[in-house]
mmCIF file with all atom_site columns, C-alpha atoms in Angstrom:
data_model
loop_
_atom_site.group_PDB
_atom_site.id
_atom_site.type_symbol
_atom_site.label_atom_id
_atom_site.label_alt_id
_atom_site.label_comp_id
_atom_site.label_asym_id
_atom_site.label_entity_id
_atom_site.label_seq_id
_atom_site.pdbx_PDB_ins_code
_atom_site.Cartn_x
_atom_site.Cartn_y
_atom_site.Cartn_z
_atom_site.occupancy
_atom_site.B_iso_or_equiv
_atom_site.pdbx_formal_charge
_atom_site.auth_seq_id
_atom_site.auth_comp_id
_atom_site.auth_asym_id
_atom_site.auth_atom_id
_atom_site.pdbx_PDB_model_num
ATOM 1   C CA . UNK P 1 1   ? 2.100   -6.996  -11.260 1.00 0.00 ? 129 UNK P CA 1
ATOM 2   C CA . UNK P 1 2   ? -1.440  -5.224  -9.956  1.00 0.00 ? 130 UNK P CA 1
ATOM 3   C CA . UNK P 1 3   ? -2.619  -7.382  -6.987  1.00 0.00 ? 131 UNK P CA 1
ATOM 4   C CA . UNK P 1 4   ? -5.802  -5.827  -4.978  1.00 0.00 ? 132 UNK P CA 1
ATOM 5   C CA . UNK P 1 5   ? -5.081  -2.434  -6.572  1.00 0.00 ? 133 UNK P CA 1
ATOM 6   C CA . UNK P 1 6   ? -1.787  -2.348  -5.119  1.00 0.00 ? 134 UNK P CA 1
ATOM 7   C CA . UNK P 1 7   ? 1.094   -2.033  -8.276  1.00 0.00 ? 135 UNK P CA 1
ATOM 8   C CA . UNK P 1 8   ? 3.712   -4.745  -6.841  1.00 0.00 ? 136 UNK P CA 1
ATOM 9   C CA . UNK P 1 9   ? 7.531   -4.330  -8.066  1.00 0.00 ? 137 UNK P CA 1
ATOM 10  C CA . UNK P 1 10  ? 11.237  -4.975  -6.705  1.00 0.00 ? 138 UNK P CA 1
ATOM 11  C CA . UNK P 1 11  ? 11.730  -1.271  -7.420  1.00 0.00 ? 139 UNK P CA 1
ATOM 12  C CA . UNK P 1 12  ? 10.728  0.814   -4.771  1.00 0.00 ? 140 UNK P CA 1
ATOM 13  C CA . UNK P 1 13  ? 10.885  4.026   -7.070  1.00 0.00 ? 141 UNK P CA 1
ATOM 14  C CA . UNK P 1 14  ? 8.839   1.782   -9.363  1.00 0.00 ? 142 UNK P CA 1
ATOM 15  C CA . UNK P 1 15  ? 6.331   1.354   -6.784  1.00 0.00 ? 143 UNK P CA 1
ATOM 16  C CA . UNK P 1 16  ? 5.961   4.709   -5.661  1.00 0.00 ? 144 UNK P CA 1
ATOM 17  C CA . UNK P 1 17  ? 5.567   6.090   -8.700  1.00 0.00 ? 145 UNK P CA 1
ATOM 18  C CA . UNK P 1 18  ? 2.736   3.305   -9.771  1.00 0.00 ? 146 UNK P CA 1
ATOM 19  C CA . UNK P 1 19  ? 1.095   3.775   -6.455  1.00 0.00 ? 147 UNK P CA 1
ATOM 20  C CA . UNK P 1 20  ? 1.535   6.986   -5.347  1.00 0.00 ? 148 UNK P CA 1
ATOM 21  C CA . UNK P 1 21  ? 3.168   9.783   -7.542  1.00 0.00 ? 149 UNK P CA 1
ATOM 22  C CA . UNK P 1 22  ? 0.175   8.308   -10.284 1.00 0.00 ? 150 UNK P CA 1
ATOM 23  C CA . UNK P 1 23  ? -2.313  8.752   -7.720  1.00 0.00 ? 151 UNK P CA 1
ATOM 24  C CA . UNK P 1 24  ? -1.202  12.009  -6.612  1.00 0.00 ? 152 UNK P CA 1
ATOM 25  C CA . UNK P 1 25  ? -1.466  13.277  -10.636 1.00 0.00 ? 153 UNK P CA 1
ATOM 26  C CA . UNK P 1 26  ? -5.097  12.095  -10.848 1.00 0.00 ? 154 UNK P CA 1
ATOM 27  C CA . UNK P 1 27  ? -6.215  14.330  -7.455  1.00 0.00 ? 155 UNK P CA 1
ATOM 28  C CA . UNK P 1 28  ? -4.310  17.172  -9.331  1.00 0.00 ? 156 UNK P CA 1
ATOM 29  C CA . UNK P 1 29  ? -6.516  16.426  -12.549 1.00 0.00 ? 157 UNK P CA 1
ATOM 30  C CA . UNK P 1 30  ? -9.778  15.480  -10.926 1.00 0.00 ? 158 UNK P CA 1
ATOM 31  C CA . UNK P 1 31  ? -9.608  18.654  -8.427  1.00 0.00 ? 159 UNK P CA 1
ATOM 32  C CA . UNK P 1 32  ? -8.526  20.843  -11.445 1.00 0.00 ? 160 UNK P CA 1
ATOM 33  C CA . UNK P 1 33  ? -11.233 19.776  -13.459 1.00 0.00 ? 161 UNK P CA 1
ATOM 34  C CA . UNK P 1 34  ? -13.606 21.285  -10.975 1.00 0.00 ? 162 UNK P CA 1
ATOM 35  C CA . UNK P 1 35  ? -11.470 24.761  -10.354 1.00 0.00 ? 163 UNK P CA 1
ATOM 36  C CA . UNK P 1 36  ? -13.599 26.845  -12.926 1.00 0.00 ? 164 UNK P CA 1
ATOM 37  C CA . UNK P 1 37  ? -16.751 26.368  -11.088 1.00 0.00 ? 165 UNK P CA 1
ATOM 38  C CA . UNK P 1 38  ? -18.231 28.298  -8.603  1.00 0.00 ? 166 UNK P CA 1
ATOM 39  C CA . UNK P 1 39  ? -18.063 26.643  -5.282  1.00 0.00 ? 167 UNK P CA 1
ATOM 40  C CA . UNK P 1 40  ? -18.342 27.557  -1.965  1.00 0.00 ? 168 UNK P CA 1
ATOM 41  C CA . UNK P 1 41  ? -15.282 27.110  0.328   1.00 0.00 ? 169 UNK P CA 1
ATOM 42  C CA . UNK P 1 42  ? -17.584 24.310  2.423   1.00 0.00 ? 170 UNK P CA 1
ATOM 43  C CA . UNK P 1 43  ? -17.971 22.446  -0.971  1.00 0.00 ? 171 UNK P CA 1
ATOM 44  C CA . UNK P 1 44  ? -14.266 22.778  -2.030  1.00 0.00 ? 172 UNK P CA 1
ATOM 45  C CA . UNK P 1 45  ? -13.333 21.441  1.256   1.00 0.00 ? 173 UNK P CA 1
ATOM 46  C CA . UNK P 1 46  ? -15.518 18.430  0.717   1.00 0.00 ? 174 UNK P CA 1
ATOM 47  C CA . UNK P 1 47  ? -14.551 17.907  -2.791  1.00 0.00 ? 175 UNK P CA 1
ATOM 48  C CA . UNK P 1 48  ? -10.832 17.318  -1.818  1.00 0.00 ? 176 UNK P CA 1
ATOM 49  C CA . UNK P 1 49  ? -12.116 14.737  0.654   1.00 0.00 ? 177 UNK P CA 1
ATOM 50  C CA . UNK P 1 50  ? -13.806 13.002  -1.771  1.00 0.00 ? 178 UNK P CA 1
ATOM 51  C CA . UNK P 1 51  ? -11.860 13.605  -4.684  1.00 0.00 ? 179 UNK P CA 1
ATOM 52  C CA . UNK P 1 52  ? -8.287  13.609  -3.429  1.00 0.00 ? 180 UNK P CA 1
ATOM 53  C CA . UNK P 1 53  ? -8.175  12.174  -0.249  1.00 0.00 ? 181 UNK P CA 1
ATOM 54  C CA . UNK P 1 54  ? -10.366 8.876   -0.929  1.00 0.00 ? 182 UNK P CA 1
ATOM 55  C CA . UNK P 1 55  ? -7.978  7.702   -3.352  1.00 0.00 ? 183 UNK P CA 1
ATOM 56  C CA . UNK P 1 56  ? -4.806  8.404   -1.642  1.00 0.00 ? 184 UNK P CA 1
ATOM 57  C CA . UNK P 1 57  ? -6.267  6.683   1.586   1.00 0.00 ? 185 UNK P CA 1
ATOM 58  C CA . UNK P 1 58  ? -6.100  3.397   -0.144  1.00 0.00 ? 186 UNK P CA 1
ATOM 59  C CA . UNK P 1 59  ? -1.980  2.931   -0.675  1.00 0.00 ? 187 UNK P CA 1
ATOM 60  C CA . UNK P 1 60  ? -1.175  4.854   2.316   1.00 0.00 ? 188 UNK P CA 1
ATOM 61  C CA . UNK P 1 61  ? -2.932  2.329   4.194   1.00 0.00 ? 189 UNK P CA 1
ATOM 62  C CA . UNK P 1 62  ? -0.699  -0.810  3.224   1.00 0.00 ? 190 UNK P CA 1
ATOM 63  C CA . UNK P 1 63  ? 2.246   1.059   1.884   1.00 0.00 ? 191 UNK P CA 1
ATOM 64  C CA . UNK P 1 64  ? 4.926   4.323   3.487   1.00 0.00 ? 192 UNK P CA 1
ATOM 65  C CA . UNK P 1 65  ? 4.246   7.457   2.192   1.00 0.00 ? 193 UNK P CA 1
ATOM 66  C CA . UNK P 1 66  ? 7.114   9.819   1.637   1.00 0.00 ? 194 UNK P CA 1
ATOM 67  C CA . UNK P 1 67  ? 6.904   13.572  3.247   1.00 0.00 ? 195 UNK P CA 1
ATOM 68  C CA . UNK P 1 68  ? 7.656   14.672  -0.103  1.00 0.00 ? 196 UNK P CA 1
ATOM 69  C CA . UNK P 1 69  ? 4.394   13.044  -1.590  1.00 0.00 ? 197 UNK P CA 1
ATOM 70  C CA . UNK P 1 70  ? 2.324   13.716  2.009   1.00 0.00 ? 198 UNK P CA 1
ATOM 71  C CA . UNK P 1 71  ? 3.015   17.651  1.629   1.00 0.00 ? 199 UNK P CA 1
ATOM 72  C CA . UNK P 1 72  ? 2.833   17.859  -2.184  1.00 0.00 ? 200 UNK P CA 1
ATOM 73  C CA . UNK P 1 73  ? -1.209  16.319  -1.558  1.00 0.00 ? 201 UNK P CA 1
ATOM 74  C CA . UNK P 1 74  ? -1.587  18.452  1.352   1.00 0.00 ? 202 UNK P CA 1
ATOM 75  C CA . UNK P 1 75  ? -0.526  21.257  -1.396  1.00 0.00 ? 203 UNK P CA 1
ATOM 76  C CA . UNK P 1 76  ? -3.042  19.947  -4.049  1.00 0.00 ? 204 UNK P CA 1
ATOM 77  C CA . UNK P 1 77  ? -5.805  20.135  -1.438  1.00 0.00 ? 205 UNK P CA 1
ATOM 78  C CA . UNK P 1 78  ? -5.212  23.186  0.196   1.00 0.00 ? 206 UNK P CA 1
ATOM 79  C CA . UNK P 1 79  ? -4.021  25.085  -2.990  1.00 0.00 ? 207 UNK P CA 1
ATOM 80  C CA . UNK P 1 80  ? -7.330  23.993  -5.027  1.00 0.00 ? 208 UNK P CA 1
ATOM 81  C CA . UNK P 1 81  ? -9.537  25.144  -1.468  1.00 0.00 ? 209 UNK P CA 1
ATOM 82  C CA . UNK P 1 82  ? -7.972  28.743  -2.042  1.00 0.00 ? 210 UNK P CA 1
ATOM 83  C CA . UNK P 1 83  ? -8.537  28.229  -5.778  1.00 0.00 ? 211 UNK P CA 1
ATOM 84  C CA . UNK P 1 84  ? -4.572  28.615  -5.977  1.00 0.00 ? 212 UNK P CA 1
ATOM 85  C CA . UNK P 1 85  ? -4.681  31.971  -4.301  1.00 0.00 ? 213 UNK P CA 1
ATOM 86  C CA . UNK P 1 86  ? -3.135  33.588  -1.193  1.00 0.00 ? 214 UNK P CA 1
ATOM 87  C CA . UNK P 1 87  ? -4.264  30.900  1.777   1.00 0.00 ? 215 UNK P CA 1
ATOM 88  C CA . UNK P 1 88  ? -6.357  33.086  4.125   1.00 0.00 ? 216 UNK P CA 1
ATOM 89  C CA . UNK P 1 89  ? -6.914  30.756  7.282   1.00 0.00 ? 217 UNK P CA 1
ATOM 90  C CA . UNK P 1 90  ? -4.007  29.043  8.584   1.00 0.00 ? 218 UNK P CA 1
ATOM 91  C CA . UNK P 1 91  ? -4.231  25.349  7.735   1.00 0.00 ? 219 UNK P CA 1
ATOM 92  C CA . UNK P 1 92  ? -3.948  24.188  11.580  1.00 0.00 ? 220 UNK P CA 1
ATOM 93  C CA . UNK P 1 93  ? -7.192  25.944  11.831  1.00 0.00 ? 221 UNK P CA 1
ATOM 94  C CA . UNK P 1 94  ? -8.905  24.891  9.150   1.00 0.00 ? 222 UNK P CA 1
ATOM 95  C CA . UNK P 1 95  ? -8.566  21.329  9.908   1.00 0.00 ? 223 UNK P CA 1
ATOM 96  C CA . UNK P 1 96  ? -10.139 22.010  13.198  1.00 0.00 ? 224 UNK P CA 1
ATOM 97  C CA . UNK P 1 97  ? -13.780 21.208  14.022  1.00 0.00 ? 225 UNK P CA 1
ATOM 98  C CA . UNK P 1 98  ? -17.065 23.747  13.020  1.00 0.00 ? 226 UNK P CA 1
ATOM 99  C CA . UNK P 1 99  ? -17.987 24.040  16.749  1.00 0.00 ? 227 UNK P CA 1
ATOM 100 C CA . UNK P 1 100 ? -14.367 25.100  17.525  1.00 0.00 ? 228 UNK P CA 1
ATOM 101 C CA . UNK P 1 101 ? -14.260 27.903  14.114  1.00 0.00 ? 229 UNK P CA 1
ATOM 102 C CA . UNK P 1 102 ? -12.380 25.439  11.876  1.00 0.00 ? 230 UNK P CA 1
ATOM 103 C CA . UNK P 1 103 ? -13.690 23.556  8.228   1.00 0.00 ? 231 UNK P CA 1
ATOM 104 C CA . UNK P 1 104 ? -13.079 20.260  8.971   1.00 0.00 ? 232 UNK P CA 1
ATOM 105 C CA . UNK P 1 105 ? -10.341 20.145  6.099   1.00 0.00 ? 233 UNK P CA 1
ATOM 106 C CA . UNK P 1 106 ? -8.090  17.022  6.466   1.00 0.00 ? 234 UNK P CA 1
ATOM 107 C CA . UNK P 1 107 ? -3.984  17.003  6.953   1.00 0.00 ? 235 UNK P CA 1
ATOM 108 C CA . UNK P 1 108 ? -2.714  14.117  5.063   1.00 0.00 ? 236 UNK P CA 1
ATOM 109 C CA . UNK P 1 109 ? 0.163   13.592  7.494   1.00 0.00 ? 237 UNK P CA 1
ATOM 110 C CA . UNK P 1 110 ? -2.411  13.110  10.143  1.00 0.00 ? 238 UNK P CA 1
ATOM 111 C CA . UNK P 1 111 ? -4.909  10.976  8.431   1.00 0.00 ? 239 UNK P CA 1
ATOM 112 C CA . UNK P 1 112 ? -1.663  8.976   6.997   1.00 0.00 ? 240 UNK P CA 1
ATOM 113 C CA . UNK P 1 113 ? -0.543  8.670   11.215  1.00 0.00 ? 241 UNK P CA 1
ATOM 114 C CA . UNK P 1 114 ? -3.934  7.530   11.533  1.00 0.00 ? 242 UNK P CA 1
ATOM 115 C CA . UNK P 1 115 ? -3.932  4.979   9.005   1.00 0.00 ? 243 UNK P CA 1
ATOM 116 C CA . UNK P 1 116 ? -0.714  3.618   10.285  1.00 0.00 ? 244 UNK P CA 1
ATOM 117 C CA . UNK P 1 117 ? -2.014  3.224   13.945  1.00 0.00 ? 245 UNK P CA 1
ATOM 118 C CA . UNK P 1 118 ? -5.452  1.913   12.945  1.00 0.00 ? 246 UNK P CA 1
ATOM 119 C CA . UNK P 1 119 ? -3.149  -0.931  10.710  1.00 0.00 ? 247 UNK P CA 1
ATOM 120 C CA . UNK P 1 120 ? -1.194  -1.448  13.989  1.00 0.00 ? 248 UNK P CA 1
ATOM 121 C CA . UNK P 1 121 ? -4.744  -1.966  15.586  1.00 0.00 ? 249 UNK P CA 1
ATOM 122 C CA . UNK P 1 122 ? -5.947  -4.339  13.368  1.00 0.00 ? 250 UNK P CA 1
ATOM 123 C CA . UNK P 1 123 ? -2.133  -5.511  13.591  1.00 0.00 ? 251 UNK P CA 1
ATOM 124 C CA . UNK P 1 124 ? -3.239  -6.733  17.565  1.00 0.00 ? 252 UNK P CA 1
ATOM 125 C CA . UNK P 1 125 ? -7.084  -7.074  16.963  1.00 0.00 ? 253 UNK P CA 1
ATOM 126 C CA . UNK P 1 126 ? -7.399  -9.412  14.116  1.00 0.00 ? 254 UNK P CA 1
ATOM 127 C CA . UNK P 1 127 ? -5.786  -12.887 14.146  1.00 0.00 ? 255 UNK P CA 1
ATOM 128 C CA . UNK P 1 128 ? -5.699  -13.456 9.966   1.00 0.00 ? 256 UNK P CA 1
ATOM 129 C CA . UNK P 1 129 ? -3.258  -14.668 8.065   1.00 0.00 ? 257 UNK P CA 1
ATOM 130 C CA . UNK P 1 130 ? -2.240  -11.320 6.273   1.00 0.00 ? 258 UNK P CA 1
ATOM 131 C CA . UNK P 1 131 ? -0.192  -10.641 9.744   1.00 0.00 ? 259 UNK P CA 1
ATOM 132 C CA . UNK P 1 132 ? 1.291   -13.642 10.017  1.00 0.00 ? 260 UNK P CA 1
ATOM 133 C CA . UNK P 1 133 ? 4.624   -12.289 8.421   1.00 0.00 ? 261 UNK P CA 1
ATOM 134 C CA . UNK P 1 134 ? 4.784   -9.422  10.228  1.00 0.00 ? 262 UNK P CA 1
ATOM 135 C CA . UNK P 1 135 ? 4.562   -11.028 13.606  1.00 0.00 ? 263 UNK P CA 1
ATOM 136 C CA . UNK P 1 136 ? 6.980   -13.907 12.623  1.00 0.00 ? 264 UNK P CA 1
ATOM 137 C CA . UNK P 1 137 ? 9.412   -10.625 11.931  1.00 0.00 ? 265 UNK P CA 1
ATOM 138 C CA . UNK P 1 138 ? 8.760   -8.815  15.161  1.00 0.00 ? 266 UNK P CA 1
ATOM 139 C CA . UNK P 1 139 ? 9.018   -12.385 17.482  1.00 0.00 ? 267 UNK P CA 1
ATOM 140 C CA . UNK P 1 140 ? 13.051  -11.652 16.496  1.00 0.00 ? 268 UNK P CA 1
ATOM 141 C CA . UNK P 1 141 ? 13.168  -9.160  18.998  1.00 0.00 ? 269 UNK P CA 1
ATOM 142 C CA . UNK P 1 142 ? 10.726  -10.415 21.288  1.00 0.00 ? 270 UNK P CA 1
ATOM 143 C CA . UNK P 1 143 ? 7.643   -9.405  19.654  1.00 0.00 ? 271 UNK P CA 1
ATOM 144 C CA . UNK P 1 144 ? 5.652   -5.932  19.058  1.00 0.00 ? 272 UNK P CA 1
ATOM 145 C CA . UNK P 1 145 ? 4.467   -6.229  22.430  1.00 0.00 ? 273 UNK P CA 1
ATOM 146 C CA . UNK P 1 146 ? 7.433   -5.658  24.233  1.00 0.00 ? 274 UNK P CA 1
ATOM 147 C CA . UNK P 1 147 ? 8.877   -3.419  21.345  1.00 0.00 ? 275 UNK P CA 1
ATOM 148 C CA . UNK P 1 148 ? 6.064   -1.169  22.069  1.00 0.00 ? 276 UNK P CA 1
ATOM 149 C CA . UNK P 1 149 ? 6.488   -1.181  25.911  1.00 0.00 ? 277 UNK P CA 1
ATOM 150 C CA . UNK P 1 150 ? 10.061  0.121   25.350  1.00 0.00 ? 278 UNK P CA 1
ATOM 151 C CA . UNK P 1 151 ? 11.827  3.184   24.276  1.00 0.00 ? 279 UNK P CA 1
ATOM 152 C CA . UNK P 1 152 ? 13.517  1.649   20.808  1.00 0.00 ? 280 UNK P CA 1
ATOM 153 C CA . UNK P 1 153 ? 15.521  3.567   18.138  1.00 0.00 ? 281 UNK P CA 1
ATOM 154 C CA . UNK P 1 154 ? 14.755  2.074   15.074  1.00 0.00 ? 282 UNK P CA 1
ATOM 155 C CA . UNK P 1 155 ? 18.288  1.904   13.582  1.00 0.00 ? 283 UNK P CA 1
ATOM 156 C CA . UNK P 1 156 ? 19.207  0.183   16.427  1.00 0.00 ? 284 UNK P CA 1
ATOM 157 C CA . UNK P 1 157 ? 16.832  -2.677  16.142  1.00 0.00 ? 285 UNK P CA 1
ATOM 158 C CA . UNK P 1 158 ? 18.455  -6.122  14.891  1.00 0.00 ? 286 UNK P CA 1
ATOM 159 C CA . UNK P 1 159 ? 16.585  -6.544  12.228  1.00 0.00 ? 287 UNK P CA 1
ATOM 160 C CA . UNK P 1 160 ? 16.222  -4.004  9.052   1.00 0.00 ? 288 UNK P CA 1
ATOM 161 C CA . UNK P 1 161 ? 12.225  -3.499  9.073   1.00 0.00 ? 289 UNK P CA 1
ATOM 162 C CA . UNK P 1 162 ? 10.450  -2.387  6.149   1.00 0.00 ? 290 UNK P CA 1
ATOM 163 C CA . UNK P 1 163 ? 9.629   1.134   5.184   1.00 0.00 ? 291 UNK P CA 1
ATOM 164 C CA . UNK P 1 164 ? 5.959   0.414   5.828   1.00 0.00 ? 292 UNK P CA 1
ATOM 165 C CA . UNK P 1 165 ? 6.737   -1.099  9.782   1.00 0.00 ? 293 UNK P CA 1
ATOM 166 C CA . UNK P 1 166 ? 8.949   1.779   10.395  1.00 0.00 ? 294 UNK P CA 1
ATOM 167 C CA . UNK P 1 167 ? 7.059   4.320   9.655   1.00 0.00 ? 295 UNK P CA 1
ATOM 168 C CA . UNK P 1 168 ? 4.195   2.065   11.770  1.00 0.00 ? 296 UNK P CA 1
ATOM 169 C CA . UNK P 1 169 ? 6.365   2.448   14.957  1.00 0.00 ? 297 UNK P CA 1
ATOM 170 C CA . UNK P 1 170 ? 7.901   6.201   14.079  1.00 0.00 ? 298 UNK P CA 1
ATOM 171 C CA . UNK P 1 171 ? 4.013   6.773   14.267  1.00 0.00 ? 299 UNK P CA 1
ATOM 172 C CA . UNK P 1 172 ? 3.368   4.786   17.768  1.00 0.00 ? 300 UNK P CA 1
ATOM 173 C CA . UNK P 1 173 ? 6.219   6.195   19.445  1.00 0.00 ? 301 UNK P CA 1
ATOM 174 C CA . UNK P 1 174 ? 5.192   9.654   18.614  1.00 0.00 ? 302 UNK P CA 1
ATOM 175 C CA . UNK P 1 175 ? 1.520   9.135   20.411  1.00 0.00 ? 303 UNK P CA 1
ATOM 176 C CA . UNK P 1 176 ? 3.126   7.532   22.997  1.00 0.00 ? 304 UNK P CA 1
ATOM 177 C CA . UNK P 1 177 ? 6.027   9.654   23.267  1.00 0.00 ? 305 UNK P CA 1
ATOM 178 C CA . UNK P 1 178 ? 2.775   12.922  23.366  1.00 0.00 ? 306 UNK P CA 1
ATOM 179 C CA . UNK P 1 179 ? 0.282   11.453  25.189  1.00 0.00 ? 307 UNK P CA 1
ATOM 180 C CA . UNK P 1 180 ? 1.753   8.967   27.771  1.00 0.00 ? 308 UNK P CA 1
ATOM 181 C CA . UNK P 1 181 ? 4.708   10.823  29.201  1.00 0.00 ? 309 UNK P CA 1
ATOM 182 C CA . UNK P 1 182 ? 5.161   10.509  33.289  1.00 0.00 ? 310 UNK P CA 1
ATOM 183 C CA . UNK P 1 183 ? 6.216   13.789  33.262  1.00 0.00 ? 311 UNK P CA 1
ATOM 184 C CA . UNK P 1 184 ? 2.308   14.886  32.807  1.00 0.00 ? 312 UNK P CA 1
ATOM 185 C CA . UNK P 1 185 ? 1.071   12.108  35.669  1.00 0.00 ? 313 UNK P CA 1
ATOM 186 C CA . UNK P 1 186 ? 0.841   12.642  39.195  1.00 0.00 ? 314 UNK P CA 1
ATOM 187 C CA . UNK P 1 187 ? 3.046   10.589  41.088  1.00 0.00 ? 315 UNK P CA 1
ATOM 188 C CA . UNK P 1 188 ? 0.745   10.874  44.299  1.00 0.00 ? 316 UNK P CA 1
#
């Protein structure tokens, strides 16, 4: 069953191969289908985000990604920037800014992070009935506010989340975990 361009199926390897591992195969075509002509870095760099990354954005937003799948479109992308040659600027720079000597090339694993905190967002922001199951699940443990105020372990939780809500909160405690510590504030 499609339902809004999401592949639904009791089968998670089902489902990731519908959604994902099919998606994946059509950046690899689409981007290959350019290779032979003669592009500038700039415009290779652009092509992947409109070619590759634009279609990957849309099940990574309401479904988990595996690492496997992040680093083999990370691959795709970065391979077909170096036209599947040696890679001669590390990616951590490319990825950076043009003021700060960088290409503005995206890291999946980042933008999928960012997807996942912008859905927990929305999650808080927007009242709608497409979150109404989600915070019927996390009012078992007191609800997402107070799971976010604490330090959790997710196998430790009482209730068996999703692969989608874990990944959600592996990705909130790892901002929190970098950017929040008291170790980094003044006390007085």
């Amino acid at each position: 069953v499609k339902y809004l361009g999401i592949h639904i199926s009791k089968d998670p390897t089902e489902r990731k191969n519908l959604n994902i591992w099919k998606t994946i195969a059509e950046c690899q075509t689409k981007l290959n289908s350019w290779l032979l002509r003669d592009i500038s870095v700039l415009g290779r760099v652009f092509l992947t985000k409109m070619e590759s990354i634009s279609r990957c954005i849309y099940p990574a937003y309401s479904l988990t990604i595996p690492n496997r799948a992040i680093k083999k479109i990370n691959q795709i992308n970065f391979d077909y920037i170096w036209r599947k040659k040696m890679h001669y600027i590390k990616r951590s720079e490319m990825t950076k800014e043009y003021k700060d000597g960088g290409l503005q090339a995206i890291d999946f694993e980042i933008m999928d992070g960012t997807l996942k905190i912008n859905w927990l967002k929305s999650f808080f922001n927007n009242k709608s009935f497409w979150y109404h199951i989600p915070r019927e699940i996390f009012k078992r443990f007191g609800g997402i506010d107070l799971l976010l105020k604490c330090d959790f372990n997710i196998k430790k939780l009482p209730i068996k989340l999703s692969q989608f809500h874990q990944q959600v909160l592996l990705y909130w405690k790892l901002l929190y975990n970098h950017n929040f510590t008291p170790h980094n504030t003044p006390i007085w």
